[in-house]
Amino acid sequence: MPAYVTVKRLLALVFGVFLSVQTAQAGAFFINDAHTSPAGNGYLLNANIQYPLNARVKEALYNGVPISFVQEIQLIRSYPVLGEWWQWQSNIWSTEIRYVLRYHDLSQQYLLHSMDTQTHRNFTTLESALSGMGVIKDFSLPPQHTLDTHNLVLRLRTQIDLNALPSPMRPGAFLSNKWDLASDWFEVAWPSN
């Protein structure tokens, strides 16, 4: 067997293993529950997100590296072009909720900073800080976009913002699957009338 065939097979095997590891790691965060409820002329979003951190991220956190998390929320309108077989989708509204989590070694507390509301909360355990960050409660969706929920998809996901890491850590974080922590998109059902 020629050497180039063996090399091609070996590269294909390595690439396949790399993809399977990346795929298995990509769903590390997950959304337990998300639902909407009517409020006035709009809707409120409530969700519960789980953030299981791996040892690499915890080690960075304990060594003083602030970890940024992003919760993305989108409203997507579907326009049927060929019935249910093909639909044109348009993102009509999107927003992000950002948090920065730090460990303060002197007080041995976890500091959670909400970038949107500019509020700080202190937690004594990592689990309580992650649990506090994982609760979306009564988040108001824009009423001008939710008047007609027919063919309207509300979805959300969460991930670590690797671009917010300190510059020396970014290349290694982008190449390592240990930092590729994200949830899949979760589609939220609208309440039935």
mmCIF file with all atom_site columns, N, CA and C in Angstrom, residues 107-167:
data_model
loop_
_atom_site.group_PDB
_atom_site.id
_atom_site.type_symbol
_atom_site.label_atom_id
_atom_site.label_alt_id
_atom_site.label_comp_id
_atom_site.label_asym_id
_atom_site.label_entity_id
_atom_site.label_seq_id
_atom_site.pdbx_PDB_ins_code
_atom_site.Cartn_x
_atom_site.Cartn_y
_atom_site.Cartn_z
_atom_site.occupancy
_atom_site.B_iso_or_equiv
_atom_site.pdbx_formal_charge
_atom_site.auth_seq_id
_atom_site.auth_comp_id
_atom_site.auth_asym_id
_atom_site.auth_atom_id
_atom_site.pdbx_PDB_model_num
ATOM 1   N N  . SER A 1 107 ? -11.609 36.952 49.895 1.00 0.00 ? 107 SER A N  1
ATOM 2   C CA . SER A 1 107 ? -12.883 36.726 50.588 1.00 0.00 ? 107 SER A CA 1
ATOM 3   C C  . SER A 1 107 ? -13.435 35.327 50.341 1.00 0.00 ? 107 SER A C  1
ATOM 4   N N  . GLN A 1 108 ? -12.812 34.577 49.414 1.00 0.00 ? 108 GLN A N  1
ATOM 5   C CA . GLN A 1 108 ? -13.248 33.246 49.022 1.00 0.00 ? 108 GLN A CA 1
ATOM 6   C C  . GLN A 1 108 ? -14.718 33.249 48.586 1.00 0.00 ? 108 GLN A C  1
ATOM 7   N N  . GLN A 1 109 ? -15.062 34.263 47.784 1.00 0.00 ? 109 GLN A N  1
ATOM 8   C CA . GLN A 1 109 ? -16.412 34.379 47.250 1.00 0.00 ? 109 GLN A CA 1
ATOM 9   C C  . GLN A 1 109 ? -16.364 34.510 45.732 1.00 0.00 ? 109 GLN A C  1
ATOM 10  N N  . TYR A 1 110 ? -17.474 34.164 45.117 1.00 0.00 ? 110 TYR A N  1
ATOM 11  C CA . TYR A 1 110 ? -17.627 34.298 43.677 1.00 0.00 ? 110 TYR A CA 1
ATOM 12  C C  . TYR A 1 110 ? -18.430 35.556 43.400 1.00 0.00 ? 110 TYR A C  1
ATOM 13  N N  . LEU A 1 111 ? -17.904 36.402 42.533 1.00 0.00 ? 111 LEU A N  1
ATOM 14  C CA . LEU A 1 111 ? -18.546 37.665 42.199 1.00 0.00 ? 111 LEU A CA 1
ATOM 15  C C  . LEU A 1 111 ? -19.159 37.539 40.817 1.00 0.00 ? 111 LEU A C  1
ATOM 16  N N  . LEU A 1 112 ? -20.458 37.760 40.736 1.00 0.00 ? 112 LEU A N  1
ATOM 17  C CA . LEU A 1 112 ? -21.176 37.690 39.468 1.00 0.00 ? 112 LEU A CA 1
ATOM 18  C C  . LEU A 1 112 ? -21.623 39.093 39.096 1.00 0.00 ? 112 LEU A C  1
ATOM 19  N N  . HIS A 1 113 ? -21.115 39.565 37.963 1.00 0.00 ? 113 HIS A N  1
ATOM 20  C CA . HIS A 1 113 ? -21.417 40.919 37.495 1.00 0.00 ? 113 HIS A CA 1
ATOM 21  C C  . HIS A 1 113 ? -22.302 40.826 36.257 1.00 0.00 ? 113 HIS A C  1
ATOM 22  N N  . SER A 1 114 ? -23.482 41.441 36.320 1.00 0.00 ? 114 SER A N  1
ATOM 23  C CA . SER A 1 114 ? -24.366 41.504 35.162 1.00 0.00 ? 114 SER A CA 1
ATOM 24  C C  . SER A 1 114 ? -23.976 42.726 34.349 1.00 0.00 ? 114 SER A C  1
ATOM 25  N N  . MET A 1 115 ? -23.539 42.513 33.121 1.00 0.00 ? 115 MET A N  1
ATOM 26  C CA . MET A 1 115 ? -23.096 43.617 32.281 1.00 0.00 ? 115 MET A CA 1
ATOM 27  C C  . MET A 1 115 ? -24.263 44.476 31.809 1.00 0.00 ? 115 MET A C  1
ATOM 28  N N  . ASP A 1 116 ? -25.464 43.911 31.766 1.00 0.00 ? 116 ASP A N  1
ATOM 29  C CA . ASP A 1 116 ? -26.625 44.651 31.288 1.00 0.00 ? 116 ASP A CA 1
ATOM 30  C C  . ASP A 1 116 ? -27.181 45.591 32.353 1.00 0.00 ? 116 ASP A C  1
ATOM 31  N N  . THR A 1 117 ? -27.341 45.079 33.557 1.00 0.00 ? 117 THR A N  1
ATOM 32  C CA . THR A 1 117 ? -27.932 45.891 34.628 1.00 0.00 ? 117 THR A CA 1
ATOM 33  C C  . THR A 1 117 ? -26.878 46.540 35.518 1.00 0.00 ? 117 THR A C  1
ATOM 34  N N  . GLN A 1 118 ? -25.597 46.219 35.272 1.00 0.00 ? 118 GLN A N  1
ATOM 35  C CA . GLN A 1 118 ? -24.490 46.757 36.072 1.00 0.00 ? 118 GLN A CA 1
ATOM 36  C C  . GLN A 1 118 ? -24.675 46.461 37.564 1.00 0.00 ? 118 GLN A C  1
ATOM 37  N N  . THR A 1 119 ? -25.163 45.266 37.871 1.00 0.00 ? 119 THR A N  1
ATOM 38  C CA . THR A 1 119 ? -25.326 44.855 39.267 1.00 0.00 ? 119 THR A CA 1
ATOM 39  C C  . THR A 1 119 ? -24.323 43.757 39.592 1.00 0.00 ? 119 THR A C  1
ATOM 40  N N  . HIS A 1 120 ? -23.962 43.674 40.867 1.00 0.00 ? 120 HIS A N  1
ATOM 41  C CA . HIS A 1 120 ? -23.030 42.662 41.365 1.00 0.00 ? 120 HIS A CA 1
ATOM 42  C C  . HIS A 1 120 ? -23.748 41.810 42.403 1.00 0.00 ? 120 HIS A C  1
ATOM 43  N N  . ARG A 1 121 ? -23.464 40.526 42.381 1.00 0.00 ? 121 ARG A N  1
ATOM 44  C CA . ARG A 1 121 ? -23.957 39.632 43.431 1.00 0.00 ? 121 ARG A CA 1
ATOM 45  C C  . ARG A 1 121 ? -22.795 38.769 43.895 1.00 0.00 ? 121 ARG A C  1
ATOM 46  N N  . ASN A 1 122 ? -22.749 38.480 45.177 1.00 0.00 ? 122 ASN A N  1
ATOM 47  C CA . ASN A 1 122 ? -21.709 37.636 45.761 1.00 0.00 ? 122 ASN A CA 1
ATOM 48  C C  . ASN A 1 122 ? -22.310 36.289 46.147 1.00 0.00 ? 122 ASN A C  1
ATOM 49  N N  . PHE A 1 123 ? -21.525 35.228 45.922 1.00 0.00 ? 123 PHE A N  1
ATOM 50  C CA . PHE A 1 123 ? -21.961 33.876 46.261 1.00 0.00 ? 123 PHE A CA 1
ATOM 51  C C  . PHE A 1 123 ? -20.824 33.167 46.990 1.00 0.00 ? 123 PHE A C  1
ATOM 52  N N  . THR A 1 124 ? -21.187 32.296 47.910 1.00 0.00 ? 124 THR A N  1
ATOM 53  C CA . THR A 1 124 ? -20.166 31.580 48.680 1.00 0.00 ? 124 THR A CA 1
ATOM 54  C C  . THR A 1 124 ? -19.687 30.317 47.968 1.00 0.00 ? 124 THR A C  1
ATOM 55  N N  . THR A 1 125 ? -20.486 29.791 47.034 1.00 0.00 ? 125 THR A N  1
ATOM 56  C CA . THR A 1 125 ? -20.081 28.590 46.306 1.00 0.00 ? 125 THR A CA 1
ATOM 57  C C  . THR A 1 125 ? -20.200 28.832 44.800 1.00 0.00 ? 125 THR A C  1
ATOM 58  N N  . LEU A 1 126 ? -19.415 28.081 44.053 1.00 0.00 ? 126 LEU A N  1
ATOM 59  C CA . LEU A 1 126 ? -19.474 28.170 42.603 1.00 0.00 ? 126 LEU A CA 1
ATOM 60  C C  . LEU A 1 126 ? -20.837 27.703 42.093 1.00 0.00 ? 126 LEU A C  1
ATOM 61  N N  . GLU A 1 127 ? -21.380 26.653 42.686 1.00 0.00 ? 127 GLU A N  1
ATOM 62  C CA . GLU A 1 127 ? -22.672 26.122 42.251 1.00 0.00 ? 127 GLU A CA 1
ATOM 63  C C  . GLU A 1 127 ? -23.777 27.153 42.415 1.00 0.00 ? 127 GLU A C  1
ATOM 64  N N  . SER A 1 128 ? -23.767 27.897 43.515 1.00 0.00 ? 128 SER A N  1
ATOM 65  C CA . SER A 1 128 ? -24.809 28.909 43.711 1.00 0.00 ? 128 SER A CA 1
ATOM 66  C C  . SER A 1 128 ? -24.644 30.073 42.738 1.00 0.00 ? 128 SER A C  1
ATOM 67  N N  . ALA A 1 129 ? -23.414 30.423 42.406 1.00 0.00 ? 129 ALA A N  1
ATOM 68  C CA . ALA A 1 129 ? -23.184 31.493 41.429 1.00 0.00 ? 129 ALA A CA 1
ATOM 69  C C  . ALA A 1 129 ? -23.672 31.069 40.050 1.00 0.00 ? 129 ALA A C  1
ATOM 70  N N  . LEU A 1 130 ? -23.360 29.835 39.647 1.00 0.00 ? 130 LEU A N  1
ATOM 71  C CA . LEU A 1 130 ? -23.802 29.337 38.346 1.00 0.00 ? 130 LEU A CA 1
ATOM 72  C C  . LEU A 1 130 ? -25.318 29.188 38.309 1.00 0.00 ? 130 LEU A C  1
ATOM 73  N N  . SER A 1 131 ? -25.901 28.778 39.421 1.00 0.00 ? 131 SER A N  1
ATOM 74  C CA . SER A 1 131 ? -27.358 28.652 39.493 1.00 0.00 ? 131 SER A CA 1
ATOM 75  C C  . SER A 1 131 ? -28.030 30.025 39.397 1.00 0.00 ? 131 SER A C  1
ATOM 76  N N  . GLY A 1 132 ? -27.450 31.022 40.076 1.00 0.00 ? 132 GLY A N  1
ATOM 77  C CA . GLY A 1 132 ? -28.000 32.376 40.005 1.00 0.00 ? 132 GLY A CA 1
ATOM 78  C C  . GLY A 1 132 ? -27.925 32.952 38.604 1.00 0.00 ? 132 GLY A C  1
ATOM 79  N N  . MET A 1 133 ? -26.840 32.663 37.909 1.00 0.00 ? 133 MET A N  1
ATOM 80  C CA . MET A 1 133 ? -26.680 33.148 36.543 1.00 0.00 ? 133 MET A CA 1
ATOM 81  C C  . MET A 1 133 ? -27.611 32.408 35.587 1.00 0.00 ? 133 MET A C  1
ATOM 82  N N  . GLY A 1 134 ? -27.944 31.168 35.907 1.00 0.00 ? 134 GLY A N  1
ATOM 83  C CA . GLY A 1 134 ? -28.742 30.345 35.005 1.00 0.00 ? 134 GLY A CA 1
ATOM 84  C C  . GLY A 1 134 ? -30.231 30.585 35.044 1.00 0.00 ? 134 GLY A C  1
ATOM 85  N N  . VAL A 1 135 ? -30.691 31.499 35.868 1.00 0.00 ? 135 VAL A N  1
ATOM 86  C CA . VAL A 1 135 ? -32.125 31.768 35.952 1.00 0.00 ? 135 VAL A CA 1
ATOM 87  C C  . VAL A 1 135 ? -32.451 33.045 35.181 1.00 0.00 ? 135 VAL A C  1
ATOM 88  N N  . ILE A 1 136 ? -33.276 32.901 34.159 1.00 0.00 ? 136 ILE A N  1
ATOM 89  C CA . ILE A 1 136 ? -33.830 34.065 33.459 1.00 0.00 ? 136 ILE A CA 1
ATOM 90  C C  . ILE A 1 136 ? -35.265 34.191 33.944 1.00 0.00 ? 136 ILE A C  1
ATOM 91  N N  . LYS A 1 137 ? -35.565 35.297 34.617 1.00 0.00 ? 137 LYS A N  1
ATOM 92  C CA . LYS A 1 137 ? -36.889 35.456 35.227 1.00 0.00 ? 137 LYS A CA 1
ATOM 93  C C  . LYS A 1 137 ? -37.560 36.710 34.691 1.00 0.00 ? 137 LYS A C  1
ATOM 94  N N  . ASP A 1 138 ? -38.738 36.518 34.121 1.00 0.00 ? 138 ASP A N  1
ATOM 95  C CA . ASP A 1 138 ? -39.591 37.609 33.635 1.00 0.00 ? 138 ASP A CA 1
ATOM 96  C C  . ASP A 1 138 ? -38.833 38.574 32.720 1.00 0.00 ? 138 ASP A C  1
ATOM 97  N N  . PHE A 1 139 ? -38.115 38.022 31.746 1.00 0.00 ? 139 PHE A N  1
ATOM 98  C CA . PHE A 1 139 ? -37.426 38.840 30.756 1.00 0.00 ? 139 PHE A CA 1
ATOM 99  C C  . PHE A 1 139 ? -38.451 39.279 29.715 1.00 0.00 ? 139 PHE A C  1
ATOM 100 N N  . SER A 1 140 ? -38.630 40.576 29.575 1.00 0.00 ? 140 SER A N  1
ATOM 101 C CA . SER A 1 140 ? -39.659 41.121 28.698 1.00 0.00 ? 140 SER A CA 1
ATOM 102 C C  . SER A 1 140 ? -39.216 41.081 27.238 1.00 0.00 ? 140 SER A C  1
ATOM 103 N N  . LEU A 1 141 ? -40.034 40.440 26.414 1.00 0.00 ? 141 LEU A N  1
ATOM 104 C CA . LEU A 1 141 ? -39.794 40.397 24.976 1.00 0.00 ? 141 LEU A CA 1
ATOM 105 C C  . LEU A 1 141 ? -40.448 41.623 24.337 1.00 0.00 ? 141 LEU A C  1
ATOM 106 N N  . PRO A 1 142 ? -39.897 42.152 23.247 1.00 0.00 ? 142 PRO A N  1
ATOM 107 C CA . PRO A 1 142 ? -40.441 43.380 22.662 1.00 0.00 ? 142 PRO A CA 1
ATOM 108 C C  . PRO A 1 142 ? -41.851 43.161 22.106 1.00 0.00 ? 142 PRO A C  1
ATOM 109 N N  . PRO A 1 143 ? -42.844 43.899 22.630 1.00 0.00 ? 143 PRO A N  1
ATOM 110 C CA . PRO A 1 143 ? -44.228 43.665 22.198 1.00 0.00 ? 143 PRO A CA 1
ATOM 111 C C  . PRO A 1 143 ? -44.476 43.953 20.721 1.00 0.00 ? 143 PRO A C  1
ATOM 112 N N  . GLN A 1 144 ? -43.723 44.868 20.129 1.00 0.00 ? 144 GLN A N  1
ATOM 113 C CA . GLN A 1 144 ? -43.945 45.180 18.716 1.00 0.00 ? 144 GLN A CA 1
ATOM 114 C C  . GLN A 1 144 ? -43.621 44.008 17.810 1.00 0.00 ? 144 GLN A C  1
ATOM 115 N N  . HIS A 1 145 ? -42.802 43.063 18.285 1.00 0.00 ? 145 HIS A N  1
ATOM 116 C CA . HIS A 1 145 ? -42.442 41.901 17.468 1.00 0.00 ? 145 HIS A CA 1
ATOM 117 C C  . HIS A 1 145 ? -43.247 40.653 17.832 1.00 0.00 ? 145 HIS A C  1
ATOM 118 N N  . THR A 1 146 ? -43.959 40.677 18.951 1.00 0.00 ? 146 THR A N  1
ATOM 119 C CA . THR A 1 146 ? -44.668 39.473 19.402 1.00 0.00 ? 146 THR A CA 1
ATOM 120 C C  . THR A 1 146 ? -46.189 39.626 19.323 1.00 0.00 ? 146 THR A C  1
ATOM 121 N N  . LEU A 1 147 ? -46.680 40.606 18.571 1.00 0.00 ? 147 LEU A N  1
ATOM 122 C CA . LEU A 1 147 ? -48.129 40.760 18.416 1.00 0.00 ? 147 LEU A CA 1
ATOM 123 C C  . LEU A 1 147 ? -48.733 39.545 17.717 1.00 0.00 ? 147 LEU A C  1
ATOM 124 N N  . ASP A 1 148 ? -48.032 39.023 16.725 1.00 0.00 ? 148 ASP A N  1
ATOM 125 C CA . ASP A 1 148 ? -48.466 37.825 16.003 1.00 0.00 ? 148 ASP A CA 1
ATOM 126 C C  . ASP A 1 148 ? -47.398 36.755 16.176 1.00 0.00 ? 148 ASP A C  1
ATOM 127 N N  . THR A 1 149 ? -47.712 35.705 16.946 1.00 0.00 ? 149 THR A N  1
ATOM 128 C CA . THR A 1 149 ? -46.727 34.650 17.207 1.00 0.00 ? 149 THR A CA 1
ATOM 129 C C  . THR A 1 149 ? -46.806 33.518 16.187 1.00 0.00 ? 149 THR A C  1
ATOM 130 N N  . HIS A 1 150 ? -47.713 33.645 15.201 1.00 0.00 ? 150 HIS A N  1
ATOM 131 C CA . HIS A 1 150 ? -47.797 32.634 14.139 1.00 0.00 ? 150 HIS A CA 1
ATOM 132 C C  . HIS A 1 150 ? -46.535 32.723 13.284 1.00 0.00 ? 150 HIS A C  1
ATOM 133 N N  . ASN A 1 151 ? -45.878 31.596 13.057 1.00 0.00 ? 151 ASN A N  1
ATOM 134 C CA . ASN A 1 151 ? -44.617 31.524 12.307 1.00 0.00 ? 151 ASN A CA 1
ATOM 135 C C  . ASN A 1 151 ? -43.491 32.319 12.970 1.00 0.00 ? 151 ASN A C  1
ATOM 136 N N  . LEU A 1 152 ? -43.566 32.506 14.272 1.00 0.00 ? 152 LEU A N  1
ATOM 137 C CA . LEU A 1 152 ? -42.523 33.213 15.020 1.00 0.00 ? 152 LEU A CA 1
ATOM 138 C C  . LEU A 1 152 ? -41.829 32.212 15.938 1.00 0.00 ? 152 LEU A C  1
ATOM 139 N N  . VAL A 1 153 ? -40.514 32.146 15.838 1.00 0.00 ? 153 VAL A N  1
ATOM 140 C CA . VAL A 1 153 ? -39.721 31.217 16.649 1.00 0.00 ? 153 VAL A CA 1
ATOM 141 C C  . VAL A 1 153 ? -38.901 32.029 17.646 1.00 0.00 ? 153 VAL A C  1
ATOM 142 N N  . LEU A 1 154 ? -39.017 31.662 18.910 1.00 0.00 ? 154 LEU A N  1
ATOM 143 C CA . LEU A 1 154 ? -38.186 32.242 19.968 1.00 0.00 ? 154 LEU A CA 1
ATOM 144 C C  . LEU A 1 154 ? -37.178 31.180 20.349 1.00 0.00 ? 154 LEU A C  1
ATOM 145 N N  . ARG A 1 155 ? -35.893 31.529 20.284 1.00 0.00 ? 155 ARG A N  1
ATOM 146 C CA . ARG A 1 155 ? -34.876 30.553 20.647 1.00 0.00 ? 155 ARG A CA 1
ATOM 147 C C  . ARG A 1 155 ? -33.791 31.217 21.475 1.00 0.00 ? 155 ARG A C  1
ATOM 148 N N  . LEU A 1 156 ? -33.134 30.392 22.283 1.00 0.00 ? 156 LEU A N  1
ATOM 149 C CA . LEU A 1 156 ? -32.043 30.911 23.101 1.00 0.00 ? 156 LEU A CA 1
ATOM 150 C C  . LEU A 1 156 ? -30.955 29.869 23.242 1.00 0.00 ? 156 LEU A C  1
ATOM 151 N N  . ARG A 1 157 ? -29.761 30.351 23.518 1.00 0.00 ? 157 ARG A N  1
ATOM 152 C CA . ARG A 1 157 ? -28.606 29.497 23.793 1.00 0.00 ? 157 ARG A CA 1
ATOM 153 C C  . ARG A 1 157 ? -27.653 30.279 24.679 1.00 0.00 ? 157 ARG A C  1
ATOM 154 N N  . THR A 1 158 ? -26.666 29.574 25.213 1.00 0.00 ? 158 THR A N  1
ATOM 155 C CA . THR A 1 158 ? -25.675 30.205 26.069 1.00 0.00 ? 158 THR A CA 1
ATOM 156 C C  . THR A 1 158 ? -24.307 29.609 25.779 1.00 0.00 ? 158 THR A C  1
ATOM 157 N N  . GLN A 1 159 ? -23.268 30.404 26.047 1.00 0.00 ? 159 GLN A N  1
ATOM 158 C CA . GLN A 1 159 ? -21.905 29.945 25.800 1.00 0.00 ? 159 GLN A CA 1
ATOM 159 C C  . GLN A 1 159 ? -20.910 30.828 26.551 1.00 0.00 ? 159 GLN A C  1
ATOM 160 N N  . ILE A 1 160 ? -19.682 30.336 26.632 1.00 0.00 ? 160 ILE A N  1
ATOM 161 C CA . ILE A 1 160 ? -18.584 31.151 27.161 1.00 0.00 ? 160 ILE A CA 1
ATOM 162 C C  . ILE A 1 160 ? -18.095 32.049 26.039 1.00 0.00 ? 160 ILE A C  1
ATOM 163 N N  . ASP A 1 161 ? -17.859 33.318 26.360 1.00 0.00 ? 161 ASP A N  1
ATOM 164 C CA . ASP A 1 161 ? -17.335 34.262 25.376 1.00 0.00 ? 161 ASP A CA 1
ATOM 165 C C  . ASP A 1 161 ? -15.811 34.171 25.391 1.00 0.00 ? 161 ASP A C  1
ATOM 166 N N  . LEU A 1 162 ? -15.258 33.429 24.435 1.00 0.00 ? 162 LEU A N  1
ATOM 167 C CA . LEU A 1 162 ? -13.808 33.239 24.381 1.00 0.00 ? 162 LEU A CA 1
ATOM 168 C C  . LEU A 1 162 ? -13.079 34.522 24.018 1.00 0.00 ? 162 LEU A C  1
ATOM 169 N N  . ASN A 1 163 ? -13.730 35.437 23.319 1.00 0.00 ? 163 ASN A N  1
ATOM 170 C CA . ASN A 1 163 ? -13.101 36.705 22.955 1.00 0.00 ? 163 ASN A CA 1
ATOM 171 C C  . ASN A 1 163 ? -12.873 37.609 24.161 1.00 0.00 ? 163 ASN A C  1
ATOM 172 N N  . ALA A 1 164 ? -13.562 37.339 25.272 1.00 0.00 ? 164 ALA A N  1
ATOM 173 C CA . ALA A 1 164 ? -13.402 38.150 26.474 1.00 0.00 ? 164 ALA A CA 1
ATOM 174 C C  . ALA A 1 164 ? -12.278 37.643 27.379 1.00 0.00 ? 164 ALA A C  1
ATOM 175 N N  . LEU A 1 165 ? -11.700 36.510 27.042 1.00 0.00 ? 165 LEU A N  1
ATOM 176 C CA . LEU A 1 165 ? -10.577 36.002 27.838 1.00 0.00 ? 165 LEU A CA 1
ATOM 177 C C  . LEU A 1 165 ? -9.364  36.908 27.662 1.00 0.00 ? 165 LEU A C  1
ATOM 178 N N  . PRO A 1 166 ? -8.437  36.897 28.612 1.00 0.00 ? 166 PRO A N  1
ATOM 179 C CA . PRO A 1 166 ? -7.198  37.670 28.434 1.00 0.00 ? 166 PRO A CA 1
ATOM 180 C C  . PRO A 1 166 ? -6.467  37.245 27.160 1.00 0.00 ? 166 PRO A C  1
ATOM 181 N N  . SER A 1 167 ? -5.829  38.194 26.506 1.00 0.00 ? 167 SER A N  1
ATOM 182 C CA . SER A 1 167 ? -5.179  37.948 25.204 1.00 0.00 ? 167 SER A CA 1
ATOM 183 C C  . SER A 1 167 ? -4.255  36.740 25.174 1.00 0.00 ? 167 SER A C  1
#
